Amino acid sequence: MKSGLVSTATAALIATVAGFGGTLPIVLAAADAVGATPAQASSWVSGLAVATAVSALLLSLRYRMPIITAWSTPGAALIASTSGVPGLRAAVGAFVLAAVLILLTAAIRPLGRLIERIPASIAAAMLAGILLRLVIAMVEHVPSAPLLVLPLVALFLVARNVVPTLASLIVLVAGALLALGLGLVKPLPALGLSQPELVLPMWDIATLVGLGVPLYLVTMASQNLPGFAVLRASGYQPPTQPVLAVTGAASLATAFMGAHTSNLAAISAALCTGPDAHPDPAKRWMAGVFYALWWALIGLFGASLVGLFDALPPALLATVAGTALLGSMASAMGSALAADQDRLAAAGTLAVTASGITLMGVGSAFWGLVFGLLILGLDRLFKR
């Protein structure tokens, strides 16, 4: 029994460290893109950690299964790649809208079915276009910091074949040490507790349409649906509507701390739902409790963690984010272009999304989705 608890706590810790360390640079890039101050970025991270801890704890205890939640990494990538957002308050308005849409999906079953009817190729192409911009950002740092970026890319390519779940974390730790050796690290901050900041939303129509709606769609298609699939593949039958209701409510509450959406985890969940977490499937729900504990600690010291990452050079953060998203981008591109009949529509969606254009104040992810659906609709109309 004791060894089972140890393996459960360890699996939850690995899931937490890998999820947090590997994707925090993406969240910080998102915060920077919408003009958040360092204090607001700290509040953002703390809000995400609190939402993750509370939702995972409540759902795992209530349903006695390892329901693992996380922040929306594709959502953070979307925010980081969106231009023209007039400040954090406008972004928070979009976060509130995305959370409300998740709650409506939980309450109105036809809405959930409508989201599921968006062709997988189009949803994957939109995600691929979002991720492509962040992977390209990594490559753009090569001319200015080759001694930092190139060794880390090589390390990642090796680590992903040896310990794939920890590859991004290994790159982060090795990169921090390398940056320190190269004299690229700023003075480290003192340890301090998080101090959440209240951020009132601003209702900017262009941001609501160009960021809020795509954030909802990306979170549903790229996080929640795969998260449910991971649980079902492990033999569990998660309650769809209650899970969406809890994660939507958590997202809504922490949006006022400047945090974007929370959702079901996929990769982190896979670490906590298999036999490595506990030999008895009926007892793996305890992984959700330990996972919540680790995330609560992150929420407590979020300010120090953000300050630590802020001391690292931008080239390192871009490399960590780019390598962490490379596999997801490849997977999304493969899914987008797999079906012959949808390939042109998917390619159009990917191209427009990756362009980063802003039309009428609305970002490229929304226009990419519209363009792809338009091509698909016309193709099907003329082929009848």
Short mmCIF file of C-alpha atoms in Angstrom, two decimals:
data_model
loop_
_atom_site.label_atom_id
_atom_site.label_comp_id
_atom_site.label_asym_id
_atom_site.label_seq_id
_atom_site.Cartn_x
_atom_site.Cartn_y
_atom_site.Cartn_z
CA MET A 1 0.00 0.00 0.00
CA LYS A 2 2.81 2.40 0.96
CA SER A 3 4.73 1.69 -2.26
CA GLY A 4 1.52 2.31 -4.20
CA LEU A 5 1.14 5.73 -2.59
CA VAL A 6 4.76 6.57 -3.31
CA SER A 7 4.39 5.68 -6.99
CA THR A 8 1.14 7.68 -7.14
CA ALA A 9 2.73 10.76 -5.55
CA THR A 10 5.78 10.42 -7.81
CA ALA A 11 3.70 10.12 -10.98
CA ALA A 12 1.75 13.22 -9.96
CA LEU A 13 4.98 15.12 -9.24
CA ILE A 14 6.49 14.18 -12.62
CA ALA A 15 3.28 15.24 -14.36
CA THR A 16 3.33 18.57 -12.51
CA VAL A 17 7.00 19.36 -13.08
CA ALA A 18 6.91 18.36 -16.74
CA GLY A 19 3.70 20.29 -17.40
CA PHE A 20 4.75 23.40 -15.52
CA GLY A 21 8.43 23.68 -16.39
CA GLY A 22 8.01 22.78 -20.04
CA THR A 23 5.20 25.20 -20.83
CA LEU A 24 5.59 28.15 -18.44
CA PRO A 25 7.67 30.06 -21.03
CA ILE A 26 4.66 29.87 -23.37
CA VAL A 27 2.42 31.40 -20.70
CA LEU A 28 4.97 34.15 -20.04
CA ALA A 29 5.16 34.85 -23.78
CA ALA A 30 1.36 35.17 -23.75
CA ALA A 31 1.50 37.58 -20.82
CA ASP A 32 4.13 39.66 -22.58
CA ALA A 33 2.10 39.73 -25.81
CA VAL A 34 -0.87 41.41 -24.10
CA GLY A 35 1.24 43.86 -22.09
CA ALA A 36 1.01 42.30 -18.63
CA THR A 37 3.36 43.72 -16.01
CA PRO A 38 5.63 41.31 -14.06
CA ALA A 39 3.20 41.46 -11.13
CA GLN A 40 0.26 40.72 -13.41
CA ALA A 41 2.17 37.84 -15.01
CA SER A 42 2.77 36.41 -11.53
CA SER A 43 -0.93 36.74 -10.74
CA TRP A 44 -1.71 35.04 -14.07
CA VAL A 45 0.48 32.02 -13.25
CA SER A 46 -0.84 31.82 -9.70
CA GLY A 47 -4.42 31.91 -10.98
CA LEU A 48 -3.72 29.07 -13.38
CA ALA A 49 -2.10 27.02 -10.62
CA VAL A 50 -5.03 27.61 -8.27
CA ALA A 51 -7.56 26.68 -10.98
CA THR A 52 -5.62 23.50 -11.75
CA ALA A 53 -5.27 22.49 -8.11
CA VAL A 54 -8.90 23.14 -7.15
CA SER A 55 -10.47 21.56 -10.25
CA ALA A 56 -8.26 18.43 -10.13
CA LEU A 57 -8.93 17.98 -6.41
CA LEU A 58 -12.70 18.43 -6.62
CA LEU A 59 -13.16 16.20 -9.67
CA SER A 60 -10.81 13.42 -8.51
CA LEU A 61 -12.37 13.26 -5.05
CA ARG A 62 -15.96 13.45 -6.31
CA TYR A 63 -15.71 10.88 -9.09
CA ARG A 64 -12.93 8.66 -7.70
CA MET A 65 -10.90 8.72 -10.89
CA PRO A 66 -7.66 10.57 -11.79
CA ILE A 67 -9.20 13.60 -13.49
CA ILE A 68 -6.11 15.68 -14.22
CA THR A 69 -6.51 19.30 -15.28
CA ALA A 70 -4.05 21.88 -16.57
CA TRP A 71 -3.80 25.26 -18.18
CA SER A 72 -4.49 25.50 -21.88
CA THR A 73 -1.05 25.39 -23.50
CA PRO A 74 -2.49 25.81 -27.03
CA GLY A 75 -4.52 28.69 -25.61
CA ALA A 76 -1.37 30.33 -24.26
CA ALA A 77 0.27 29.80 -27.65
CA LEU A 78 -2.72 31.45 -29.31
CA ILE A 79 -2.47 34.48 -27.01
CA ALA A 80 1.29 34.72 -27.55
CA SER A 81 0.84 34.71 -31.33
CA THR A 82 -2.07 37.20 -31.40
CA SER A 83 -1.29 40.81 -32.22
CA GLY A 84 -3.33 43.96 -31.78
CA VAL A 85 -4.83 43.16 -28.34
CA PRO A 86 -5.19 46.55 -26.57
CA GLY A 87 -3.83 45.46 -23.21
CA LEU A 88 -4.40 42.87 -20.51
CA ARG A 89 -7.89 44.09 -19.60
CA ALA A 90 -9.13 43.41 -23.13
CA ALA A 91 -7.48 39.97 -22.99
CA VAL A 92 -9.25 39.27 -19.68
CA GLY A 93 -12.54 40.09 -21.37
CA ALA A 94 -11.71 37.38 -23.93
CA PHE A 95 -10.79 34.96 -21.10
CA VAL A 96 -14.16 35.59 -19.45
CA LEU A 97 -15.96 34.95 -22.74
CA ALA A 98 -14.07 31.68 -23.31
CA ALA A 99 -14.92 30.52 -19.78
CA VAL A 100 -18.61 31.39 -20.24
CA LEU A 101 -18.67 29.47 -23.52
CA ILE A 102 -17.21 26.42 -21.77
CA LEU A 103 -19.91 26.69 -19.11
CA LEU A 104 -22.57 26.98 -21.82
CA THR A 105 -21.14 23.87 -23.48
CA ALA A 106 -21.55 22.05 -20.18
CA ALA A 107 -25.14 23.26 -19.82
CA ILE A 108 -26.32 22.98 -23.44
CA ARG A 109 -25.56 19.62 -25.04
CA PRO A 110 -26.26 20.74 -28.64
CA LEU A 111 -23.49 23.34 -28.31
CA GLY A 112 -21.01 20.61 -27.45
CA ARG A 113 -22.17 18.58 -30.43
CA LEU A 114 -21.75 21.65 -32.67
CA ILE A 115 -18.13 22.01 -31.59
CA GLU A 116 -17.56 18.32 -32.28
CA ARG A 117 -18.91 18.85 -35.81
CA ILE A 118 -16.07 21.25 -36.71
CA PRO A 119 -13.90 19.05 -38.98
CA ALA A 120 -10.90 17.70 -37.11
CA SER A 121 -8.66 18.72 -40.01
CA ILE A 122 -9.71 22.39 -39.73
CA ALA A 123 -9.31 22.48 -35.94
CA ALA A 124 -5.90 20.82 -36.23
CA ALA A 125 -4.83 23.25 -38.97
CA MET A 126 -5.76 26.24 -36.81
CA LEU A 127 -3.71 24.80 -33.94
CA ALA A 128 -0.79 24.04 -36.27
CA GLY A 129 -0.79 27.63 -37.53
CA ILE A 130 -0.75 28.97 -33.98
CA LEU A 131 2.12 26.70 -32.93
CA LEU A 132 4.13 27.29 -36.10
CA ARG A 133 4.69 30.93 -35.22
CA LEU A 134 6.18 30.05 -31.83
CA VAL A 135 8.43 27.35 -33.28
CA ILE A 136 9.66 29.83 -35.90
CA ALA A 137 10.41 32.30 -33.08
CA MET A 138 12.88 29.76 -31.68
CA VAL A 139 14.72 29.59 -35.02
CA GLU A 140 14.80 33.40 -35.27
CA HIS A 141 16.99 33.51 -32.15
CA VAL A 142 19.72 31.36 -33.72
CA PRO A 143 21.65 34.25 -35.37
CA SER A 144 21.80 36.27 -32.13
CA ALA A 145 22.44 33.38 -29.69
CA PRO A 146 23.79 30.35 -31.58
CA LEU A 147 25.84 29.04 -28.64
CA LEU A 148 22.67 28.87 -26.55
CA VAL A 149 19.97 27.79 -29.01
CA LEU A 150 21.74 25.18 -31.15
CA PRO A 151 23.09 22.99 -28.30
CA LEU A 152 19.66 23.00 -26.64
CA VAL A 153 17.92 21.95 -29.85
CA ALA A 154 20.43 19.10 -30.19
CA LEU A 155 19.86 18.13 -26.55
CA PHE A 156 16.11 18.09 -27.08
CA LEU A 157 16.39 15.82 -30.12
CA VAL A 158 18.32 13.30 -28.00
CA ALA A 159 16.23 13.65 -24.83
CA ARG A 160 12.92 13.13 -26.62
CA ASN A 161 14.11 9.68 -27.64
CA VAL A 162 15.31 8.73 -24.15
CA VAL A 163 12.88 10.38 -21.70
CA PRO A 164 10.18 12.02 -23.85
CA THR A 165 7.98 13.16 -20.96
CA LEU A 166 10.86 15.11 -19.39
CA ALA A 167 12.56 16.36 -22.56
CA SER A 168 11.32 19.95 -22.22
CA LEU A 169 12.26 20.06 -18.55
CA ILE A 170 15.76 18.77 -19.34
CA VAL A 171 16.14 21.49 -21.99
CA LEU A 172 15.01 24.12 -19.48
CA VAL A 173 17.42 23.05 -16.73
CA ALA A 174 20.36 22.56 -19.10
CA GLY A 175 19.56 25.86 -20.82
CA ALA A 176 19.50 27.75 -17.53
CA LEU A 177 22.92 26.33 -16.62
CA LEU A 178 24.30 27.10 -20.07
CA ALA A 179 22.92 30.64 -20.01
CA LEU A 180 24.47 31.11 -16.57
CA GLY A 181 27.82 29.94 -17.91
CA LEU A 182 27.54 32.32 -20.85
CA GLY A 183 26.75 35.23 -18.53
CA LEU A 184 23.25 35.76 -19.94
CA VAL A 185 21.27 35.43 -16.69
CA LYS A 186 20.09 38.54 -14.83
CA PRO A 187 20.29 38.72 -11.01
CA LEU A 188 17.91 36.22 -9.43
CA PRO A 189 14.95 37.54 -7.36
CA ALA A 190 14.39 36.81 -3.69
CA LEU A 191 11.89 34.11 -2.70
CA GLY A 192 8.41 35.53 -2.16
CA LEU A 193 4.78 34.53 -1.92
CA SER A 194 2.31 35.23 -4.68
CA GLN A 195 0.15 38.34 -4.50
CA PRO A 196 -2.86 38.00 -6.82
CA GLU A 197 -3.99 41.13 -8.63
CA LEU A 198 -7.56 41.90 -9.62
CA VAL A 199 -7.85 42.67 -13.34
CA LEU A 200 -11.22 43.97 -14.46
CA PRO A 201 -12.19 43.05 -18.03
CA MET A 202 -12.56 45.49 -20.89
CA TRP A 203 -15.13 44.48 -23.49
CA ASP A 204 -13.38 45.06 -26.79
CA ILE A 205 -15.46 43.47 -29.57
CA ALA A 206 -12.51 42.73 -31.86
CA THR A 207 -10.62 40.99 -29.05
CA LEU A 208 -13.68 39.03 -27.98
CA VAL A 209 -14.15 37.74 -31.52
CA GLY A 210 -10.49 37.42 -32.49
CA LEU A 211 -9.18 35.98 -29.23
CA GLY A 212 -12.06 34.86 -27.01
CA VAL A 213 -13.81 32.62 -29.56
CA PRO A 214 -10.60 30.97 -30.90
CA LEU A 215 -9.41 30.47 -27.31
CA TYR A 216 -12.61 28.58 -26.54
CA LEU A 217 -12.37 26.51 -29.73
CA VAL A 218 -8.69 25.67 -29.23
CA THR A 219 -9.26 24.73 -25.60
CA MET A 220 -12.16 22.45 -26.48
CA ALA A 221 -10.65 20.84 -29.57
CA SER A 222 -7.02 20.57 -28.48
CA GLN A 223 -7.31 19.99 -24.74
CA ASN A 224 -10.72 18.89 -23.49
CA LEU A 225 -11.58 16.39 -26.22
CA PRO A 226 -8.14 14.68 -26.09
CA GLY A 227 -8.30 14.79 -22.28
CA PHE A 228 -11.56 12.84 -22.29
CA ALA A 229 -10.02 10.41 -24.79
CA VAL A 230 -7.03 9.72 -22.50
CA LEU A 231 -9.32 8.92 -19.58
CA ARG A 232 -11.51 6.64 -21.68
CA ALA A 233 -8.45 4.87 -23.10
CA SER A 234 -7.41 4.08 -19.52
CA GLY A 235 -10.78 2.48 -18.79
CA TYR A 236 -12.54 5.40 -17.09
CA GLN A 237 -15.86 6.98 -18.03
CA PRO A 238 -15.50 10.66 -17.08
CA PRO A 239 -18.70 12.70 -16.66
CA THR A 240 -18.43 15.16 -19.53
CA GLN A 241 -20.76 17.91 -18.39
CA PRO A 242 -19.62 18.12 -14.75
CA VAL A 243 -15.97 18.19 -15.84
CA LEU A 244 -16.64 21.05 -18.25
CA ALA A 245 -18.70 22.84 -15.61
CA VAL A 246 -15.93 22.67 -13.00
CA THR A 247 -13.11 23.68 -15.37
CA GLY A 248 -15.28 26.42 -16.86
CA ALA A 249 -16.14 27.79 -13.41
CA ALA A 250 -12.46 27.67 -12.39
CA SER A 251 -11.51 29.49 -15.59
CA LEU A 252 -14.15 32.15 -14.98
CA ALA A 253 -13.08 32.74 -11.37
CA THR A 254 -9.37 33.03 -12.15
CA ALA A 255 -9.86 35.12 -15.30
CA PHE A 256 -10.11 38.11 -12.95
CA MET A 257 -6.56 37.27 -11.78
CA GLY A 258 -5.48 37.67 -15.40
CA ALA A 259 -5.40 33.91 -16.09
CA HIS A 260 -6.57 32.28 -19.30
CA THR A 261 -8.52 29.02 -19.50
CA SER A 262 -8.12 25.77 -17.57
CA ASN A 263 -9.12 22.40 -18.98
CA LEU A 264 -8.52 18.67 -18.96
CA ALA A 265 -4.90 17.63 -19.38
CA ALA A 266 -3.84 15.08 -21.98
CA ILE A 267 -0.09 14.33 -21.67
CA SER A 268 -0.02 15.00 -17.92
CA ALA A 269 -3.12 12.87 -17.54
CA ALA A 270 -1.44 9.96 -19.32
CA LEU A 271 1.25 9.96 -16.60
CA CYS A 272 -1.38 9.67 -13.86
CA THR A 273 -3.93 7.30 -15.37
CA GLY A 274 -1.74 4.31 -16.21
CA PRO A 275 -0.35 1.41 -14.13
CA ASP A 276 2.83 3.34 -13.29
CA ALA A 277 0.71 5.63 -11.11
CA HIS A 278 -0.87 2.74 -9.21
CA PRO A 279 -1.38 -0.95 -10.06
CA ASP A 280 -5.03 -0.74 -9.00
CA PRO A 281 -7.12 1.45 -11.37
CA ALA A 282 -9.66 2.01 -8.59
CA LYS A 283 -7.00 3.77 -6.50
CA ARG A 284 -5.43 5.96 -9.15
CA TRP A 285 -7.78 8.79 -8.22
CA MET A 286 -5.27 9.60 -5.48
CA ALA A 287 -2.92 10.84 -8.20
CA GLY A 288 -5.37 13.71 -8.71
CA VAL A 289 -5.10 14.60 -5.02
CA PHE A 290 -1.28 14.62 -5.03
CA TYR A 291 -1.29 16.49 -8.32
CA ALA A 292 -3.53 19.16 -6.75
CA LEU A 293 -1.12 19.43 -3.81
CA TRP A 294 1.89 20.08 -6.05
CA TRP A 295 -0.02 22.68 -8.05
CA ALA A 296 -1.16 24.41 -4.85
CA LEU A 297 2.51 24.88 -3.94
CA ILE A 298 3.15 26.40 -7.35
CA GLY A 299 0.23 28.77 -6.78
CA LEU A 300 1.73 29.79 -3.45
CA PHE A 301 5.15 30.64 -4.89
CA GLY A 302 4.13 31.69 -8.39
CA ALA A 303 5.65 35.16 -8.04
CA SER A 304 9.11 33.75 -7.34
CA LEU A 305 8.85 31.31 -10.22
CA VAL A 306 7.88 34.05 -12.67
CA GLY A 307 10.73 36.22 -11.37
CA LEU A 308 13.14 33.33 -11.87
CA PHE A 309 12.04 32.83 -15.47
CA ASP A 310 12.19 36.59 -16.08
CA ALA A 311 15.90 36.47 -15.22
CA LEU A 312 16.54 34.03 -18.08
CA PRO A 313 17.40 35.30 -21.59
CA PRO A 314 14.56 35.55 -24.14
CA ALA A 315 16.42 33.19 -26.49
CA LEU A 316 16.29 30.44 -23.86
CA LEU A 317 12.57 30.89 -23.21
CA ALA A 318 11.85 30.90 -26.94
CA THR A 319 13.89 27.70 -27.36
CA VAL A 320 12.15 25.93 -24.49
CA ALA A 321 8.76 26.94 -25.88
CA GLY A 322 9.70 26.04 -29.45
CA THR A 323 11.06 22.59 -28.61
CA ALA A 324 8.12 21.88 -26.29
CA LEU A 325 5.65 22.69 -29.07
CA LEU A 326 7.52 21.08 -31.98
CA GLY A 327 5.93 17.66 -31.48
CA SER A 328 2.46 19.11 -31.02
CA MET A 329 2.89 21.19 -34.17
CA ALA A 330 3.98 18.14 -36.17
CA SER A 331 1.04 16.12 -34.86
CA ALA A 332 -1.41 18.92 -35.66
CA MET A 333 -0.02 19.31 -39.18
CA GLY A 334 -0.25 15.58 -39.76
CA SER A 335 -3.88 15.52 -38.63
CA ALA A 336 -4.71 18.61 -40.64
CA LEU A 337 -3.34 17.30 -43.93
CA ALA A 338 -4.21 13.61 -43.56
CA ALA A 339 -7.60 13.64 -45.31
CA ASP A 340 -7.37 14.24 -49.08
CA GLN A 341 -10.81 15.83 -49.34
CA ASP A 342 -10.06 18.41 -46.62
CA ARG A 343 -6.40 19.10 -47.45
CA LEU A 344 -6.85 22.40 -49.31
CA ALA A 345 -9.18 23.79 -46.65
CA ALA A 346 -6.76 22.75 -43.93
CA ALA A 347 -3.82 24.30 -45.79
CA GLY A 348 -5.76 27.54 -46.13
CA THR A 349 -6.61 27.55 -42.44
CA LEU A 350 -2.97 26.91 -41.51
CA ALA A 351 -1.61 29.61 -43.83
CA VAL A 352 -4.00 32.33 -42.68
CA THR A 353 -3.58 31.46 -39.00
CA ALA A 354 0.23 31.38 -39.24
CA SER A 355 0.30 34.72 -41.08
CA GLY A 356 -0.54 36.64 -37.93
CA ILE A 357 -2.69 39.13 -39.83
CA THR A 358 -5.24 41.33 -38.10
CA LEU A 359 -8.34 42.37 -40.06
CA MET A 360 -10.91 44.74 -38.55
CA GLY A 361 -9.07 44.30 -35.28
CA VAL A 362 -9.68 40.53 -35.28
CA GLY A 363 -6.72 38.14 -35.08
CA SER A 364 -5.56 35.55 -37.59
CA ALA A 365 -6.78 32.42 -35.76
CA PHE A 366 -10.40 33.44 -36.24
CA TRP A 367 -9.87 34.32 -39.91
CA GLY A 368 -8.00 31.08 -40.49
CA LEU A 369 -10.98 29.14 -39.16
CA VAL A 370 -13.41 31.18 -41.30
CA PHE A 371 -11.30 30.75 -44.44
CA GLY A 372 -10.94 27.00 -43.94
CA LEU A 373 -14.65 26.49 -43.35
CA LEU A 374 -15.43 28.64 -46.41
CA ILE A 375 -13.19 26.49 -48.64
CA LEU A 376 -14.65 23.32 -47.19
CA GLY A 377 -18.22 24.56 -47.66
CA LEU A 378 -17.63 25.54 -51.28
CA ASP A 379 -15.90 22.22 -52.02
CA ARG A 380 -18.82 20.26 -50.66
CA LEU A 381 -21.38 22.48 -52.38
CA PHE A 382 -19.88 21.99 -55.86
CA LYS A 383 -19.23 18.27 -55.38
CA ARG A 384 -22.86 17.45 -54.63
#
